């Protein structure tokens, strides 16, 4: 998955490079005075024009090949099988000044995830036959949770609060067994498929619904050909889940994840980009020390709480997390 994704990221960069090169060259054309342009036309045989986004002929050949494969939807037929063979190209490409210049404009490459650099900059290591993803690599990898299947993990958590347990006075408190938890992961895709098997979960003690806060201005994968905002997709799934008759007595916890990305983008992309959040109006007063991100977070939490309360008459527990930061996830579980 990590190896195939690396070629997907490279493809997005190469497509961006082509676009930026075209734009830059056409701008150059327009700025060249007429007499020079006439001379340039005569000299065309001397080779193509170039700019900072241009790559050498060998890399261009590889780029054309990869982009063709991606356009045909054949990436999976080649990768990860051919990863090792093409790793030197990926490495060379990533280090090429044209790709680095393209990467500098990553904000304009909407489909390029922030992990692209993390993996592309280690192309040789990641492509080796001996490559064993570290825990961090797995946390950073995309698509690990995309299957429709269910998966689960069992864990214990020291959920005894140091405030309520007299730790020092009562050393026996330590020897009490910790509560065991079983976390079952249900992907959004699985939930969308009619939810027939959701009744299997009738006896779960709690539903943890996870939403990426940073989805508010993103477009999701089209459902029945319709493009839809990712936060709206989450809202619909949330509403469909809380309406499941088998969850009528089950408490819900909402984890609002990707707070770091949310914080980073909220000042450049307004929260109102999502139609559900159309009436968000941050307050800026001297007595209000909350940052824009904090205010936006509380507003989003409130929207979900309202939706939950309207339907169930109960209170929704909301927590904020940054999935790459273990501590915030542990706190959410506690
Ligand atoms: N910055 C940041 N990244 C996160 C956080 N939680 C998970 N990720 C990253 O999100 C990616 C998970 O990717 P995907 O498998 O595409 O899942 P997703 O992005 O949650 O969901 P999709 O909308 O289906 O793409 C990995 O790169 C994770 O490291 C977070 O709180 N902050
Ligand atoms: Mg993703």
Coordinates of C-alpha atoms and ligand atoms in Angstrom, one line a residue:
X1 CA 0.0 0.0 0.0
X2 CA 2.8 2.4 1.0
X3 CA 4.7 1.5 -2.1
X4 CA 1.8 1.9 -4.5
X5 CA 0.8 5.2 -2.9
X6 CA 4.3 6.5 -3.5
X7 CA 3.7 6.2 -7.3
X8 CA 0.3 7.8 -6.9
X9 CA 1.9 10.8 -5.1
X10 CA 4.5 11.0 -7.8
X11 CA 1.8 11.0 -10.5
X12 CA 0.0 13.9 -8.9
X13 CA 3.3 15.8 -8.8
X14 CA 4.2 15.0 -12.4
X15 CA 0.7 16.1 -13.5
X16 CA 1.2 19.4 -11.6
X17 CA 4.7 19.8 -13.1
X18 CA 3.2 19.5 -16.6
X19 CA 0.6 22.1 -15.9
X20 CA 3.0 24.5 -14.2
X21 CA 5.5 24.1 -17.1
X22 CA 2.8 24.9 -19.7
X23 CA 1.7 28.0 -17.8
X24 CA 5.2 29.2 -17.3
X25 CA 6.1 28.7 -21.0
X26 CA 3.0 30.4 -22.3
X27 CA 3.7 33.3 -19.9
X28 CA 7.3 33.5 -21.2
X29 CA 6.0 33.6 -24.8
X30 CA 3.7 36.5 -24.0
X31 CA 6.5 38.5 -22.4
X32 CA 9.0 38.1 -25.2
X33 CA 9.1 41.2 -27.5
X34 CA 7.9 40.5 -31.1
X35 CA 11.2 40.6 -32.9
X36 CA 12.7 38.2 -30.4
X37 CA 9.7 35.9 -30.7
X38 CA 10.1 35.9 -34.5
X39 CA 13.7 34.9 -34.1
X40 CA 12.8 32.3 -31.5
X41 CA 10.3 30.8 -34.0
X42 CA 13.2 30.4 -36.5
X43 CA 15.3 28.8 -33.8
X44 CA 12.7 26.3 -32.8
X45 CA 14.7 23.5 -34.2
X46 CA 17.3 24.1 -31.5
X47 CA 15.2 22.3 -29.0
X48 CA 12.1 23.0 -26.8
X49 CA 11.8 26.0 -24.5
X50 CA 12.4 25.3 -20.9
X51 CA 11.7 26.7 -17.5
X52 CA 12.2 25.7 -13.9
X53 CA 9.5 23.1 -14.3
X54 CA 11.2 21.4 -17.2
X55 CA 12.8 17.9 -16.8
X56 CA 15.4 16.1 -18.9
X57 CA 14.3 13.8 -21.7
X58 CA 14.9 10.5 -19.8
X59 CA 12.8 11.6 -16.8
X60 CA 10.2 13.0 -19.3
X61 CA 9.9 9.5 -20.8
X62 CA 9.3 7.9 -17.4
X63 CA 6.9 10.7 -16.5
X64 CA 4.8 10.1 -19.7
X65 CA 4.8 6.4 -19.1
X66 CA 3.6 6.7 -15.4
X67 CA 1.0 9.3 -16.3
X68 CA -0.3 7.1 -19.0
X69 CA -0.6 4.1 -16.6
X70 CA -2.4 6.3 -14.1
X71 CA -4.8 7.7 -16.8
X72 CA -5.7 4.1 -17.9
X73 CA -6.3 3.2 -14.3
X74 CA -3.6 0.5 -14.4
X75 CA -1.5 1.6 -11.5
X76 CA -2.4 -1.5 -9.5
X77 CA -1.3 -3.7 -12.3
X78 CA 2.3 -2.4 -12.1
X79 CA 2.7 -1.5 -8.4
X80 CA 3.7 -2.6 -5.9
X81 CA 5.2 -5.4 -8.1
X82 CA 7.6 -3.1 -10.0
X83 CA 8.4 -0.8 -7.2
X84 CA 12.0 -1.8 -6.8
X85 CA 12.8 -1.6 -10.5
X86 CA 11.5 2.0 -10.7
X87 CA 12.7 3.2 -7.3
X88 CA 15.8 5.0 -8.7
X89 CA 13.6 7.0 -11.0
X90 CA 11.4 8.0 -8.2
X91 CA 14.4 9.0 -6.2
X92 CA 15.9 11.0 -9.0
X93 CA 12.6 12.6 -9.9
X94 CA 11.9 13.7 -6.3
X95 CA 15.3 15.3 -6.1
X96 CA 15.0 17.0 -9.4
X97 CA 14.7 20.8 -9.1
X98 CA 11.6 20.9 -11.4
X99 CA 9.8 18.5 -9.0
X100 CA 11.0 20.4 -6.0
X101 CA 9.7 23.6 -7.6
X102 CA 6.4 21.9 -8.2
X103 CA 6.2 20.6 -4.7
X104 CA 6.7 24.2 -3.4
X105 CA 3.3 24.9 -4.9
X106 CA 1.7 21.9 -3.1
X107 CA -1.3 24.1 -2.0
X108 CA -2.3 24.1 -5.6
X109 CA -2.2 20.3 -5.9
X110 CA -5.4 19.5 -4.2
X111 CA -5.1 15.7 -4.4
X112 CA -1.6 15.6 -2.9
X113 CA -1.7 14.5 0.7
X114 CA 0.7 15.9 3.2
X115 CA 2.4 12.5 3.6
X116 CA 3.7 12.6 0.1
X117 CA 7.1 14.1 1.1
X118 CA 7.4 11.7 4.1
X119 CA 7.5 8.7 1.7
X120 CA 8.8 10.2 -1.5
X121 CA 11.9 11.5 0.2
X122 CA 12.7 7.9 1.3
X123 CA 11.9 6.3 -2.0
X124 CA 14.9 3.9 -2.1
X125 CA 14.4 2.7 1.5
X126 CA 10.7 2.3 1.1
X127 CA 11.1 0.4 -2.2
X128 CA 13.6 -2.1 -0.9
X129 CA 12.7 -5.8 -0.6
X130 CA 13.7 -5.7 3.1
X131 CA 11.5 -2.7 3.9
X132 CA 9.6 -3.1 7.1
X133 CA 7.3 -0.2 7.8
X134 CA 7.9 1.4 11.2
X135 CA 5.0 2.1 13.5
X136 CA 5.2 5.8 12.4
X137 CA 5.1 4.7 8.7
X138 CA 1.9 2.8 9.4
X139 CA 0.4 5.7 11.2
X140 CA 1.3 8.0 8.3
X141 CA 0.2 5.6 5.5
X142 CA -3.0 6.2 3.7
X143 CA -5.5 3.6 2.8
X144 CA -4.7 1.2 5.6
X145 CA -8.3 1.5 6.8
X146 CA -10.0 1.6 3.5
X147 CA -11.2 -2.0 3.1
X148 CA -14.8 -2.8 3.6
X149 CA -14.0 -5.6 6.0
X150 CA -14.2 -5.3 9.7
X151 CA -11.2 -5.4 11.9
X152 CA -10.7 -5.2 15.6
X153 CA -8.1 -4.7 18.2
X154 CA -8.2 -5.6 21.9
X155 CA -6.5 -3.4 24.4
X156 CA -6.5 -2.3 28.0
X157 CA -6.4 1.2 29.2
X158 CA -5.5 2.5 32.6
X159 CA -8.7 4.5 33.0
X160 CA -8.4 4.8 36.8
X161 CA -8.3 8.4 37.5
X162 CA -5.4 9.4 39.7
X163 CA -7.7 12.0 41.3
X164 CA -10.2 9.4 42.5
X165 CA -7.8 6.6 43.5
X166 CA -5.7 7.0 46.6
X167 CA -2.6 5.6 44.8
X168 CA -0.2 6.2 47.6
X169 CA -2.4 5.2 50.5
X170 CA -3.7 2.1 48.7
X171 CA -1.1 0.3 46.7
X172 CA -3.6 -2.5 46.0
X173 CA -5.4 -0.2 43.6
X174 CA -2.5 -0.9 41.2
X175 CA -3.0 -4.6 41.2
X176 CA -6.7 -4.5 40.2
X177 CA -7.1 -5.7 36.6
X178 CA -7.4 -3.1 34.0
X179 CA -10.6 -2.8 32.0
X180 CA -10.4 -4.7 28.7
X181 CA -11.7 -3.1 25.6
X182 CA -12.4 -4.4 22.1
X183 CA -12.4 -1.8 19.4
X184 CA -14.1 -2.8 16.2
X185 CA -13.5 -0.7 13.2
X186 CA -16.3 -0.3 10.7
X187 CA -15.3 1.8 7.6
X188 CA -17.5 4.4 6.2
X189 CA -17.8 2.4 3.0
X190 CA -19.1 -0.6 4.9
X191 CA -21.7 1.5 6.6
X192 CA -22.9 2.9 3.3
X193 CA -23.7 -0.5 1.9
X194 CA -27.2 -0.7 3.3
X195 CA -26.0 -1.2 6.9
X196 CA -27.6 -4.7 6.9
X197 CA -25.1 -6.2 9.3
X198 CA -25.1 -3.3 11.6
X199 CA -27.4 -5.3 13.9
X200 CA -24.5 -7.5 14.7
X201 CA -23.4 -4.6 16.9
X202 CA -26.5 -4.4 18.9
X203 CA -24.7 -5.1 22.2
X204 CA -21.7 -2.8 21.8
X205 CA -21.3 -0.5 24.8
X206 CA -20.5 2.6 22.8
X207 CA -20.2 3.9 19.3
X208 CA -17.2 6.0 18.5
X209 CA -17.9 8.1 15.4
X210 CA -14.8 9.6 13.9
X211 CA -14.9 12.7 11.6
X212 CA -11.9 14.5 10.1
X213 CA -12.4 18.2 11.0
X214 CA -10.2 19.2 8.0
X215 CA -12.7 17.7 5.6
X216 CA -15.0 20.8 5.7
X217 CA -13.7 22.3 2.4
X218 CA -12.9 19.0 0.6
X219 CA -14.8 17.1 -2.0
X220 CA -15.4 13.4 -1.4
X221 CA -15.4 10.5 -3.8
X222 CA -18.5 10.8 -5.9
X223 CA -21.5 8.8 -4.7
X224 CA -23.7 7.8 -7.7
X225 CA -21.8 10.3 -9.8
X226 CA -22.6 13.2 -7.5
X227 CA -19.7 15.3 -6.1
X228 CA -20.3 16.1 -2.4
X229 CA -18.5 17.9 0.3
X230 CA -16.7 15.4 2.6
X231 CA -18.1 16.9 5.8
X232 CA -21.6 16.7 4.4
X233 CA -20.9 13.0 3.6
X234 CA -19.9 12.5 7.3
X235 CA -23.0 14.4 8.5
X236 CA -25.2 12.1 6.4
X237 CA -23.5 9.0 7.6
X238 CA -23.6 10.2 11.2
X239 CA -27.4 10.8 10.9
X240 CA -27.9 7.4 9.3
X241 CA -25.9 5.8 12.1
X242 CA -27.7 7.4 15.0
X243 CA -31.0 6.5 13.4
X244 CA -30.1 2.8 13.4
X245 CA -32.8 1.1 15.7
X246 CA -30.2 -1.2 17.2
X247 CA -28.3 1.9 18.6
X248 CA -31.3 3.4 20.2
X249 CA -29.9 2.9 23.7
X250 CA -26.2 3.1 22.8
X251 CA -24.2 6.1 23.9
X252 CA -22.2 7.9 21.1
X253 CA -18.9 9.6 21.3
X254 CA -17.8 11.8 18.5
X255 CA -14.1 12.1 17.9
X256 CA -13.2 15.2 15.8
X257 CA -9.9 14.2 14.4
X258 CA -7.2 16.0 12.3
X259 CA -7.4 19.1 14.5
X260 CA -3.8 20.0 13.5
X261 CA -4.7 20.2 9.8
X262 CA -7.9 22.1 10.7
X263 CA -6.0 24.6 12.8
X264 CA -3.5 25.1 9.9
X265 CA -6.1 25.7 7.2
X266 CA -8.9 27.5 9.0
X267 CA -7.5 31.0 8.4
X268 CA -7.1 30.5 4.7
X269 CA -10.2 28.4 3.9
X270 CA -13.4 29.7 5.6
X271 CA -15.4 27.2 7.6
X272 CA -18.4 28.4 5.6
X273 CA -17.0 26.4 2.6
X274 CA -19.3 23.7 4.0
X275 CA -22.9 24.5 3.6
X276 CA -23.8 23.1 7.0
X277 CA -21.6 25.7 8.6
X278 CA -23.0 28.6 6.7
X279 CA -23.9 30.7 9.8
X280 CA -20.5 30.4 11.5
X281 CA -19.4 33.9 12.6
X282 CA -16.3 34.0 14.7
X283 CA -16.3 36.6 17.5
X284 CA -13.2 38.8 17.8
X285 CA -13.3 40.8 21.0
X286 CA -10.6 41.6 23.5
X287 CA -12.3 39.5 26.2
X288 CA -12.4 36.5 23.8
X289 CA -9.0 34.7 23.8
X290 CA -10.2 31.8 21.8
X291 CA -8.4 31.3 18.5
X292 CA -10.4 31.1 15.3
X293 CA -9.7 27.3 15.2
X294 CA -11.0 26.8 18.8
X295 CA -14.2 28.8 18.0
X296 CA -14.6 26.8 14.8
X297 CA -14.1 23.6 16.6
X298 CA -16.7 24.4 19.3
X299 CA -19.1 25.4 16.5
X300 CA -18.6 22.1 14.6
X301 CA -19.0 20.1 17.9
X302 CA -22.2 22.0 18.6
X303 CA -23.6 21.2 15.1
X304 CA -23.1 17.5 15.7
X305 CA -24.5 17.8 19.3
X306 CA -27.6 19.5 18.0
X307 CA -28.1 16.9 15.3
X308 CA -27.7 14.1 17.9
X309 CA -29.9 15.7 20.4
X310 CA -32.7 16.5 17.9
X311 CA -32.9 12.8 17.1
X312 CA -32.1 11.0 20.4
X313 CA -32.9 13.6 23.0
X314 CA -29.5 12.7 24.5
X315 CA -26.2 14.3 25.0
X316 CA -23.3 13.6 22.6
X317 CA -19.8 13.3 24.0
X318 CA -17.3 15.1 21.8
X319 CA -13.6 14.9 21.9
X320 CA -10.8 16.4 19.8
X321 CA -7.9 14.4 18.5
X322 CA -4.8 14.6 16.3
X323 CA -4.5 11.0 15.1
X324 CA -0.7 11.2 14.6
X325 CA -0.2 12.2 18.2
X326 CA -0.7 9.2 20.4
X327 CA -1.4 11.2 23.5
X328 CA -4.4 12.9 22.1
X329 CA -5.8 9.6 21.0
X330 CA -5.2 8.0 24.5
X331 CA -6.9 11.0 26.1
X332 CA -9.9 10.6 23.8
X333 CA -10.3 7.0 24.8
X334 CA -9.9 7.8 28.5
Ligands
LIG1 N1 -2.3 15.6 10.1 C1 -3.1 14.6 10.5 N2 -3.1 13.5 9.8 C2 -3.9 12.5 10.2 C3 -4.6 12.6 11.4 N3 -5.2 11.4 11.6 C4 -4.9 10.6 10.6 N4 -4.1 11.3 9.7 C5 -3.5 10.8 8.5 O1 -4.5 10.5 7.6 C6 -4.1 9.6 6.7 C7 -5.1 8.4 6.7 O2 -5.4 8.4 5.4 P1 -6.6 7.7 4.7 O3 -6.5 6.2 4.7 O4 -6.7 8.4 3.4 O5 -7.9 8.0 5.6 P2 -8.5 9.4 5.8 O6 -7.7 10.5 5.2 O7 -8.8 9.5 7.3 O8 -9.9 9.3 5.1 P3 -10.3 9.5 3.6 O9 -11.2 10.7 3.7 O10 -11.0 8.3 3.2 O11 -9.1 9.8 2.8 C8 -2.7 9.1 7.1 O12 -1.7 9.8 6.4 C9 -2.7 9.6 8.6 O13 -1.4 9.8 9.1 C10 -4.5 13.8 12.2 O14 -5.1 14.0 13.2 N5 -3.7 14.8 11.6
LIG2 MG1 -7.1 10.5 3.2

